[in-house]
Amino acid sequence: YYFNRAAAYRYLKQYSEAADDCLSSLELNDSYDKARTLLVKIRDDEKKVLAEDKEAERREAEDIIRQADEYKDSGNAFMKNKQFEEALDQYNLAIDTSADGPNSHIYYFNRAAAYRYLKQYS
C-alpha cells in the first residue's frame, strides 16, 4: 500500500509525501528493496528540482542586473547629450530595478552626477 502510494506521489512530484510513504513501507519491511530503490530515486528527483530552482533564480537575477545596466547605459547616453532630466529618470529606473545589486553603486553615483548638473543639491 505505502509503496504504491509513494510511486503515485512521485509521479505527481509530491516528493516529501512520496519519501514519507517509502519510509513507512520500509518500517513495515526493511528488506523491501523496491521501496529503498524508489526512495533513492525520489531523493534524486528532489535534488534535481532544487538545482533547477537555483538555476532559474540565477537566470532571473542576471536578467534584473542586465535590465538595470541597460537603464544605466541609456542614462549615460542622455548625460553625454546633456539631457540631464532624462538621464536622471534612467538612473532612477536602474536603482528601482536593482537597488542593491553588484553595480548599484554606479547607478547611485551616476544619479548624483545628474542631480549635480541639474543643480539639485538636496
mmCIF file of N, CA and C in Angstrom:
data_model
loop_
_atom_site.group_PDB
_atom_site.id
_atom_site.type_symbol
_atom_site.label_atom_id
_atom_site.label_comp_id
_atom_site.label_asym_id
_atom_site.label_seq_id
_atom_site.Cartn_x
_atom_site.Cartn_y
_atom_site.Cartn_z
ATOM 1 N N TYR A 1 0.820 -1.189 0.000
ATOM 2 C CA TYR A 1 0.000 0.000 0.000
ATOM 3 C C TYR A 1 0.870 1.260 0.000
ATOM 4 N N TYR A 2 1.813 1.373 0.957
ATOM 5 C CA TYR A 2 2.650 2.561 1.046
ATOM 6 C C TYR A 2 3.514 2.739 -0.199
ATOM 7 N N PHE A 3 4.042 1.624 -0.692
ATOM 8 C CA PHE A 3 4.916 1.693 -1.863
ATOM 9 C C PHE A 3 4.151 2.221 -3.064
ATOM 10 N N ASN A 4 2.967 1.708 -3.315
ATOM 11 C CA ASN A 4 2.175 2.145 -4.470
ATOM 12 C C ASN A 4 1.799 3.620 -4.357
ATOM 13 N N ARG A 5 1.429 4.024 -3.143
ATOM 14 C CA ARG A 5 1.081 5.428 -2.950
ATOM 15 C C ARG A 5 2.327 6.312 -3.131
ATOM 16 N N ALA A 6 3.476 5.823 -2.660
ATOM 17 C CA ALA A 6 4.724 6.568 -2.844
ATOM 18 C C ALA A 6 5.022 6.764 -4.328
ATOM 19 N N ALA A 7 4.804 5.733 -5.106
ATOM 20 C CA ALA A 7 5.029 5.829 -6.551
ATOM 21 C C ALA A 7 4.076 6.851 -7.171
ATOM 22 N N ALA A 8 2.844 6.869 -6.708
ATOM 23 C CA ALA A 8 1.868 7.840 -7.218
ATOM 24 C C ALA A 8 2.274 9.257 -6.826
ATOM 25 N N TYR A 9 2.705 9.428 -5.572
ATOM 26 C CA TYR A 9 3.157 10.750 -5.143
ATOM 27 C C TYR A 9 4.360 11.212 -5.962
ATOM 28 N N ARG A 10 5.249 10.300 -6.249
ATOM 29 C CA ARG A 10 6.420 10.676 -7.057
ATOM 30 C C ARG A 10 5.984 11.126 -8.440
ATOM 31 N N TYR A 11 5.048 10.416 -9.023
ATOM 32 C CA TYR A 11 4.530 10.784 -10.339
ATOM 33 C C TYR A 11 3.927 12.191 -10.308
ATOM 34 N N LEU A 12 3.282 12.533 -9.178
ATOM 35 C CA LEU A 12 2.674 13.853 -9.010
ATOM 36 C C LEU A 12 3.675 14.910 -8.555
ATOM 37 N N LYS A 13 4.927 14.502 -8.401
ATOM 38 C CA LYS A 13 6.020 15.372 -7.964
ATOM 39 C C LYS A 13 5.799 15.907 -6.554
ATOM 40 N N GLN A 14 5.149 15.103 -5.738
ATOM 41 C CA GLN A 14 4.963 15.417 -4.323
ATOM 42 C C GLN A 14 5.982 14.567 -3.560
ATOM 43 N N TYR A 15 7.228 15.039 -3.629
ATOM 44 C CA TYR A 15 8.354 14.227 -3.187
ATOM 45 C C TYR A 15 8.389 13.993 -1.682
ATOM 46 N N SER A 16 7.988 14.946 -0.912
ATOM 47 C CA SER A 16 8.003 14.768 0.537
ATOM 48 C C SER A 16 7.056 13.647 0.958
ATOM 49 N N GLU A 17 5.850 13.678 0.410
ATOM 50 C CA GLU A 17 4.877 12.632 0.720
ATOM 51 C C GLU A 17 5.358 11.280 0.214
ATOM 52 N N ALA A 18 5.955 11.270 -0.966
ATOM 53 C CA ALA A 18 6.466 10.026 -1.542
ATOM 54 C C ALA A 18 7.559 9.428 -0.657
ATOM 55 N N ALA A 19 8.452 10.282 -0.191
ATOM 56 C CA ALA A 19 9.536 9.800 0.671
ATOM 57 C C ALA A 19 8.980 9.271 1.992
ATOM 58 N N ASP A 20 8.004 9.975 2.550
ATOM 59 C CA ASP A 20 7.390 9.506 3.802
ATOM 60 C C ASP A 20 6.768 8.124 3.633
ATOM 61 N N ASP A 21 6.079 7.916 2.518
ATOM 62 C CA ASP A 21 5.461 6.606 2.291
ATOM 63 C C ASP A 21 6.515 5.520 2.061
ATOM 64 N N CYS A 22 7.595 5.852 1.407
ATOM 65 C CA CYS A 22 8.675 4.864 1.247
ATOM 66 C C CYS A 22 9.237 4.480 2.615
ATOM 67 N N LEU A 23 9.434 5.464 3.455
ATOM 68 C CA LEU A 23 9.954 5.181 4.792
ATOM 69 C C LEU A 23 8.965 4.350 5.599
ATOM 70 N N SER A 24 7.679 4.638 5.454
ATOM 71 C CA SER A 24 6.665 3.823 6.141
ATOM 72 C C SER A 24 6.680 2.398 5.624
ATOM 73 N N SER A 25 6.855 2.228 4.340
ATOM 74 C CA SER A 25 6.939 0.889 3.753
ATOM 75 C C SER A 25 8.156 0.143 4.287
ATOM 76 N N LEU A 26 9.272 0.854 4.410
ATOM 77 C CA LEU A 26 10.494 0.224 4.925
ATOM 78 C C LEU A 26 10.391 -0.090 6.414
ATOM 79 N N GLU A 27 9.609 0.685 7.148
ATOM 80 C CA GLU A 27 9.387 0.371 8.565
ATOM 81 C C GLU A 27 8.654 -0.958 8.708
ATOM 82 N N LEU A 28 7.732 -1.219 7.790
ATOM 83 C CA LEU A 28 6.990 -2.479 7.827
ATOM 84 C C LEU A 28 7.844 -3.657 7.367
ATOM 85 N N ASN A 29 8.713 -3.384 6.399
ATOM 86 C CA ASN A 29 9.558 -4.450 5.860
ATOM 87 C C ASN A 29 10.874 -3.810 5.406
ATOM 88 N N ASP A 30 11.879 -3.853 6.263
ATOM 89 C CA ASP A 30 13.131 -3.162 5.967
ATOM 90 C C ASP A 30 13.946 -3.821 4.862
ATOM 91 N N SER A 31 13.525 -4.961 4.382
ATOM 92 C CA SER A 31 14.237 -5.610 3.273
ATOM 93 C C SER A 31 13.511 -5.422 1.940
ATOM 94 N N TYR A 32 12.560 -4.532 1.903
ATOM 95 C CA TYR A 32 11.797 -4.280 0.682
ATOM 96 C C TYR A 32 12.629 -3.370 -0.236
ATOM 97 N N ASP A 33 13.365 -4.016 -1.123
ATOM 98 C CA ASP A 33 14.320 -3.294 -1.979
ATOM 99 C C ASP A 33 13.650 -2.324 -2.953
ATOM 100 N N LYS A 34 12.446 -2.630 -3.387
ATOM 101 C CA LYS A 34 11.760 -1.716 -4.308
ATOM 102 C C LYS A 34 11.499 -0.370 -3.628
ATOM 103 N N ALA A 35 11.137 -0.420 -2.352
ATOM 104 C CA ALA A 35 10.891 0.823 -1.613
ATOM 105 C C ALA A 35 12.191 1.587 -1.420
ATOM 106 N N ARG A 36 13.251 0.877 -1.137
ATOM 107 C CA ARG A 36 14.548 1.528 -0.949
ATOM 108 C C ARG A 36 15.021 2.173 -2.259
ATOM 109 N N THR A 37 14.859 1.462 -3.361
ATOM 110 C CA THR A 37 15.247 1.989 -4.671
ATOM 111 C C THR A 37 14.408 3.214 -5.040
ATOM 112 N N LEU A 38 13.116 3.128 -4.763
ATOM 113 C CA LEU A 38 12.243 4.259 -5.054
ATOM 114 C C LEU A 38 12.629 5.468 -4.207
ATOM 115 N N LEU A 39 12.987 5.237 -2.961
ATOM 116 C CA LEU A 39 13.402 6.334 -2.087
ATOM 117 C C LEU A 39 14.640 7.038 -2.647
ATOM 118 N N VAL A 40 15.580 6.281 -3.159
ATOM 119 C CA VAL A 40 16.779 6.868 -3.772
ATOM 120 C C VAL A 40 16.388 7.713 -4.986
ATOM 121 N N LYS A 41 15.474 7.197 -5.791
ATOM 122 C CA LYS A 41 15.025 7.946 -6.971
ATOM 123 C C LYS A 41 14.319 9.240 -6.565
ATOM 124 N N ILE A 42 13.530 9.161 -5.500
ATOM 125 C CA ILE A 42 12.827 10.350 -5.014
ATOM 126 C C ILE A 42 13.827 11.395 -4.545
ATOM 127 N N ARG A 43 14.828 10.971 -3.802
ATOM 128 C CA ARG A 43 15.854 11.908 -3.325
ATOM 129 C C ARG A 43 16.596 12.550 -4.502
ATOM 130 N N ASP A 44 16.857 11.753 -5.542
ATOM 131 C CA ASP A 44 17.494 12.299 -6.746
ATOM 132 C C ASP A 44 16.587 13.321 -7.423
ATOM 133 N N ASP A 45 15.285 13.001 -7.473
ATOM 134 C CA ASP A 45 14.329 13.944 -8.058
ATOM 135 C C ASP A 45 14.319 15.253 -7.284
ATOM 136 N N GLU A 46 14.342 15.173 -5.960
ATOM 137 C CA GLU A 46 14.352 16.373 -5.126
ATOM 138 C C GLU A 46 15.589 17.219 -5.405
ATOM 139 N N LYS A 47 16.739 16.572 -5.511
ATOM 140 C CA LYS A 47 17.977 17.296 -5.796
ATOM 141 C C LYS A 47 17.907 17.989 -7.162
ATOM 142 N N LYS A 48 17.326 17.295 -8.133
ATOM 143 C CA LYS A 48 17.212 17.854 -9.479
ATOM 144 C C LYS A 48 16.305 19.087 -9.463
ATOM 145 N N VAL A 49 15.195 19.014 -8.758
ATOM 146 C CA VAL A 49 14.279 20.149 -8.673
ATOM 147 C C VAL A 49 14.957 21.331 -7.990
ATOM 148 N N LEU A 50 15.695 21.066 -6.910
ATOM 149 C CA LEU A 50 16.410 22.149 -6.223
ATOM 150 C C LEU A 50 17.433 22.805 -7.143
ATOM 151 N N ALA A 51 18.148 21.994 -7.892
ATOM 152 C CA ALA A 51 19.139 22.537 -8.824
ATOM 153 C C ALA A 51 18.461 23.377 -9.906
ATOM 154 N N GLU A 52 17.327 22.916 -10.413
ATOM 155 C CA GLU A 52 16.597 23.673 -11.432
ATOM 156 C C GLU A 52 16.093 24.990 -10.862
ATOM 157 N N ASP A 53 15.611 24.963 -9.620
ATOM 158 C CA ASP A 53 15.134 26.184 -8.975
ATOM 159 C C ASP A 53 16.271 27.187 -8.789
ATOM 160 N N LYS A 54 17.434 26.695 -8.360
ATOM 161 C CA LYS A 54 18.579 27.591 -8.185
ATOM 162 C C LYS A 54 19.013 28.198 -9.511
ATOM 163 N N GLU A 55 18.985 27.402 -10.561
ATOM 164 C CA GLU A 55 19.357 27.895 -11.884
ATOM 165 C C GLU A 55 18.366 28.952 -12.358
ATOM 166 N N ALA A 56 17.092 28.738 -12.125
ATOM 167 C CA ALA A 56 16.078 29.720 -12.511
ATOM 168 C C ALA A 56 16.270 31.022 -11.731
ATOM 169 N N GLU A 57 16.577 30.923 -10.447
ATOM 170 C CA GLU A 57 16.835 32.120 -9.639
ATOM 171 C C GLU A 57 18.067 32.864 -10.148
ATOM 172 N N ARG A 58 19.097 32.122 -10.528
ATOM 173 C CA ARG A 58 20.316 32.737 -11.043
ATOM 174 C C ARG A 58 20.031 33.490 -12.347
ATOM 175 N N ARG A 59 19.268 32.849 -13.230
ATOM 176 C CA ARG A 59 18.929 33.493 -14.506
ATOM 177 C C ARG A 59 18.088 34.752 -14.276
ATOM 178 N N GLU A 60 17.155 34.675 -13.331
ATOM 179 C CA GLU A 60 16.316 35.831 -13.027
ATOM 180 C C GLU A 60 17.165 36.982 -12.486
ATOM 181 N N ALA A 61 18.116 36.671 -11.603
ATOM 182 C CA ALA A 61 18.999 37.706 -11.055
ATOM 183 C C ALA A 61 19.839 38.333 -12.166
ATOM 184 N N GLU A 62 20.331 37.521 -13.080
ATOM 185 C CA GLU A 62 21.107 38.053 -14.204
ATOM 186 C C GLU A 62 20.256 38.962 -15.081
ATOM 187 N N ASP A 63 19.006 38.579 -15.303
ATOM 188 C CA ASP A 63 18.113 39.400 -16.112
ATOM 189 C C ASP A 63 17.859 40.755 -15.454
ATOM 190 N N ILE A 64 17.711 40.755 -14.142
ATOM 191 C CA ILE A 64 17.491 42.005 -13.413
ATOM 192 C C ILE A 64 18.705 42.911 -13.550
ATOM 193 N N ILE A 65 19.884 42.343 -13.368
ATOM 194 C CA ILE A 65 21.116 43.135 -13.490
ATOM 195 C C ILE A 65 21.270 43.661 -14.914
ATOM 196 N N ARG A 66 20.977 42.821 -15.891
ATOM 197 C CA ARG A 66 21.085 43.226 -17.299
ATOM 198 C C ARG A 66 20.133 44.394 -17.586
ATOM 199 N N GLN A 67 18.897 44.306 -17.083
ATOM 200 C CA GLN A 67 17.932 45.388 -17.306
ATOM 201 C C GLN A 67 18.400 46.680 -16.652
ATOM 202 N N ALA A 68 18.880 46.593 -15.415
ATOM 203 C CA ALA A 68 19.370 47.785 -14.709
ATOM 204 C C ALA A 68 20.549 48.404 -15.454
ATOM 205 N N ASP A 69 21.447 47.574 -15.960
ATOM 206 C CA ASP A 69 22.589 48.095 -16.715
ATOM 207 C C ASP A 69 22.148 48.772 -18.011
ATOM 208 N N GLU A 70 21.076 48.267 -18.627
ATOM 209 C CA GLU A 70 20.549 48.917 -19.827
ATOM 210 C C GLU A 70 20.016 50.311 -19.493
ATOM 211 N N TYR A 71 19.327 50.430 -18.352
ATOM 212 C CA TYR A 71 18.864 51.753 -17.921
ATOM 213 C C TYR A 71 20.060 52.682 -17.676
ATOM 214 N N LYS A 72 21.092 52.154 -17.027
ATOM 215 C CA LYS A 72 22.291 52.962 -16.764
ATOM 216 C C LYS A 72 22.923 53.421 -18.078
ATOM 217 N N ASP A 73 23.060 52.506 -19.023
ATOM 218 C CA ASP A 73 23.662 52.858 -20.313
ATOM 219 C C ASP A 73 22.836 53.919 -21.038
ATOM 220 N N SER A 74 21.520 53.787 -20.935
ATOM 221 C CA SER A 74 20.652 54.793 -21.538
ATOM 222 C C SER A 74 20.842 56.137 -20.844
ATOM 223 N N GLY A 75 20.948 56.104 -19.527
ATOM 224 C CA GLY A 75 21.217 57.327 -18.770
ATOM 225 C C GLY A 75 22.533 57.951 -19.170
ATOM 226 N N ASN A 76 23.539 57.129 -19.370
ATOM 227 C CA ASN A 76 24.844 57.638 -19.795
ATOM 228 C C ASN A 76 24.755 58.339 -21.148
ATOM 229 N N ALA A 77 23.960 57.759 -22.050
ATOM 230 C CA ALA A 77 23.796 58.386 -23.367
ATOM 231 C C ALA A 77 23.111 59.747 -23.224
ATOM 232 N N PHE A 78 22.113 59.821 -22.353
ATOM 233 C CA PHE A 78 21.456 61.112 -22.123
ATOM 234 C C PHE A 78 22.421 62.126 -21.504
ATOM 235 N N MET A 79 23.231 61.662 -20.564
ATOM 236 C CA MET A 79 24.216 62.562 -19.947
ATOM 237 C C MET A 79 25.166 63.117 -21.003
ATOM 238 N N LYS A 80 25.594 62.266 -21.896
ATOM 239 C CA LYS A 80 26.528 62.673 -22.947
ATOM 240 C C LYS A 80 25.905 63.774 -23.817
ATOM 241 N N ASN A 81 24.577 63.688 -23.991
ATOM 242 C CA ASN A 81 23.863 64.679 -24.799
ATOM 243 C C ASN A 81 23.304 65.835 -23.962
ATOM 244 N N LYS A 82 23.742 65.890 -22.704
ATOM 245 C CA LYS A 82 23.337 66.954 -21.775
ATOM 246 C C LYS A 82 21.824 66.978 -21.533
ATOM 247 N N GLN A 83 21.214 65.820 -21.606
ATOM 248 C CA GLN A 83 19.786 65.668 -21.302
ATOM 249 C C GLN A 83 19.690 65.095 -19.881
ATOM 250 N N PHE A 84 19.898 65.963 -18.928
ATOM 251 C CA PHE A 84 20.094 65.522 -17.549
ATOM 252 C C PHE A 84 18.819 64.996 -16.892
ATOM 253 N N GLU A 85 17.674 65.587 -17.191
ATOM 254 C CA GLU A 85 16.410 65.080 -16.628
ATOM 255 C C GLU A 85 16.158 63.652 -17.093
ATOM 256 N N GLU A 86 16.359 63.420 -18.390
ATOM 257 C CA GLU A 86 16.151 62.082 -18.945
ATOM 258 C C GLU A 86 17.154 61.091 -18.353
ATOM 259 N N ALA A 87 18.382 61.552 -18.185
ATOM 260 C CA ALA A 87 19.407 60.702 -17.576
ATOM 261 C C ALA A 87 19.007 60.344 -16.153
ATOM 262 N N LEU A 88 18.540 61.336 -15.420
ATOM 263 C CA LEU A 88 18.107 61.109 -14.047
ATOM 264 C C LEU A 88 16.991 60.057 -14.001
ATOM 265 N N ASP A 89 16.038 60.161 -14.910
ATOM 266 C CA ASP A 89 14.954 59.169 -14.965
ATOM 267 C C ASP A 89 15.503 57.761 -15.189
ATOM 268 N N GLN A 90 16.480 57.636 -16.077
ATOM 269 C CA GLN A 90 17.046 56.322 -16.383
ATOM 270 C C GLN A 90 17.832 55.757 -15.186
ATOM 271 N N TYR A 91 18.566 56.605 -14.512
ATOM 272 C CA TYR A 91 19.307 56.145 -13.337
ATOM 273 C C TYR A 91 18.347 55.733 -12.224
ATOM 274 N N ASN A 92 17.245 56.479 -12.092
ATOM 275 C CA ASN A 92 16.238 56.078 -11.101
ATOM 276 C C ASN A 92 15.639 54.721 -11.446
ATOM 277 N N LEU A 93 15.410 54.476 -12.725
ATOM 278 C CA LEU A 93 14.902 53.159 -13.145
ATOM 279 C C LEU A 93 15.916 52.060 -12.830
ATOM 280 N N ALA A 94 17.182 52.345 -13.065
ATOM 281 C CA ALA A 94 18.230 51.363 -12.755
ATOM 282 C C ALA A 94 18.233 51.050 -11.270
ATOM 283 N N ILE A 95 18.116 52.084 -10.439
ATOM 284 C CA ILE A 95 18.105 51.880 -8.987
ATOM 285 C C ILE A 95 16.852 51.137 -8.563
ATOM 286 N N ASP A 96 15.711 51.496 -9.149
ATOM 287 C CA ASP A 96 14.468 50.790 -8.827
ATOM 288 C C ASP A 96 14.542 49.319 -9.212
ATOM 289 N N THR A 97 15.250 49.038 -10.286
ATOM 290 C CA THR A 97 15.365 47.660 -10.766
ATOM 291 C C THR A 97 16.324 46.843 -9.922
ATOM 292 N N SER A 98 17.438 47.452 -9.521
ATOM 293 C CA SER A 98 18.470 46.711 -8.783
ATOM 294 C C SER A 98 19.158 47.633 -7.779
ATOM 295 N N ALA A 99 18.441 47.941 -6.712
ATOM 296 C CA ALA A 99 18.940 48.907 -5.732
ATOM 297 C C ALA A 99 20.150 48.412 -4.955
ATOM 298 N N ASP A 100 20.314 47.123 -4.840
ATOM 299 C CA ASP A 100 21.446 46.597 -4.065
ATOM 300 C C ASP A 100 22.218 45.535 -4.842
ATOM 301 N N GLY A 101 22.161 45.631 -6.166
ATOM 302 C CA GLY A 101 22.888 44.684 -6.996
ATOM 303 C C GLY A 101 24.365 45.008 -7.058
ATOM 304 N N PRO A 102 25.115 44.215 -7.801
ATOM 305 C CA PRO A 102 26.569 44.389 -7.837
ATOM 306 C C PRO A 102 27.016 45.701 -8.482
ATOM 307 N N ASN A 103 26.163 46.308 -9.287
ATOM 308 C CA ASN A 103 26.527 47.570 -9.944
ATOM 309 C C ASN A 103 25.755 48.759 -9.400
ATOM 310 N N SER A 104 25.009 48.567 -8.331
ATOM 311 C CA SER A 104 24.137 49.635 -7.835
ATOM 312 C C SER A 104 24.922 50.879 -7.431
ATOM 313 N N HIS A 105 26.130 50.701 -6.961
ATOM 314 C CA HIS A 105 26.927 51.878 -6.581
ATOM 315 C C HIS A 105 27.143 52.807 -7.776
ATOM 316 N N ILE A 106 27.250 52.230 -8.953
ATOM 317 C CA ILE A 106 27.429 53.033 -10.165
ATOM 318 C C ILE A 106 26.159 53.815 -10.469
ATOM 319 N N TYR A 107 25.000 53.172 -10.289
ATOM 320 C CA TYR A 107 23.727 53.846 -10.557
ATOM 321 C C TYR A 107 23.556 55.050 -9.619
ATOM 322 N N TYR A 108 23.884 54.846 -8.346
ATOM 323 C CA TYR A 108 23.764 55.937 -7.378
ATOM 324 C C TYR A 108 24.745 57.071 -7.701
ATOM 325 N N PHE A 109 25.958 56.718 -8.060
ATOM 326 C CA PHE A 109 26.957 57.732 -8.408
ATOM 327 C C PHE A 109 26.503 58.525 -9.628
ATOM 328 N N ASN A 110 26.035 57.813 -10.646
ATOM 329 C CA ASN A 110 25.594 58.494 -11.864
ATOM 330 C C ASN A 110 24.378 59.377 -11.591
ATOM 331 N N ARG A 111 23.478 58.898 -10.737
ATOM 332 C CA ARG A 111 22.321 59.718 -10.390
ATOM 333 C C ARG A 111 22.776 60.994 -9.678
ATOM 334 N N ALA A 112 23.748 60.853 -8.789
ATOM 335 C CA ALA A 112 24.269 62.031 -8.087
ATOM 336 C C ALA A 112 24.861 63.031 -9.078
ATOM 337 N N ALA A 113 25.541 62.513 -10.090
ATOM 338 C CA ALA A 113 26.112 63.405 -11.103
ATOM 339 C C ALA A 113 25.005 64.133 -11.864
ATOM 340 N N ALA A 114 23.931 63.421 -12.186
ATOM 341 C CA ALA A 114 22.809 64.066 -12.884
ATOM 342 C C ALA A 114 22.189 65.150 -12.016
ATOM 343 N N TYR A 115 22.014 64.851 -10.719
ATOM 344 C CA TYR A 115 21.495 65.870 -9.802
ATOM 345 C C TYR A 115 22.414 67.099 -9.767
ATOM 346 N N ARG A 116 23.707 66.851 -9.794
ATOM 347 C CA ARG A 116 24.669 67.955 -9.758
ATOM 348 C C ARG A 116 24.512 68.860 -10.975
ATOM 349 N N TYR A 117 24.416 68.246 -12.159
ATOM 350 C CA TYR A 117 24.247 69.037 -13.371
ATOM 351 C C TYR A 117 22.920 69.786 -13.379
ATOM 352 N N LEU A 118 21.927 69.236 -12.705
ATOM 353 C CA LEU A 118 20.623 69.892 -12.605
ATOM 354 C C LEU A 118 20.590 70.910 -11.460
ATOM 355 N N LYS A 119 21.693 70.988 -10.736
ATOM 356 C CA LYS A 119 21.830 71.886 -9.584
ATOM 357 C C LYS A 119 20.775 71.594 -8.521
ATOM 358 N N GLN A 120 20.500 70.301 -8.365
ATOM 359 C CA GLN A 120 19.590 69.851 -7.303
ATOM 360 C C GLN A 120 20.456 69.198 -6.237
ATOM 361 N N TYR A 121 20.852 69.979 -5.266
ATOM 362 C CA TYR A 121 21.842 69.543 -4.300
ATOM 363 C C TYR A 121 21.259 68.884 -3.049
ATOM 364 N N SER A 122 19.978 68.956 -2.826
ATOM 365 C CA SER A 122 19.448 68.354 -1.603
ATOM 366 C C SER A 122 18.441 67.275 -1.902
#
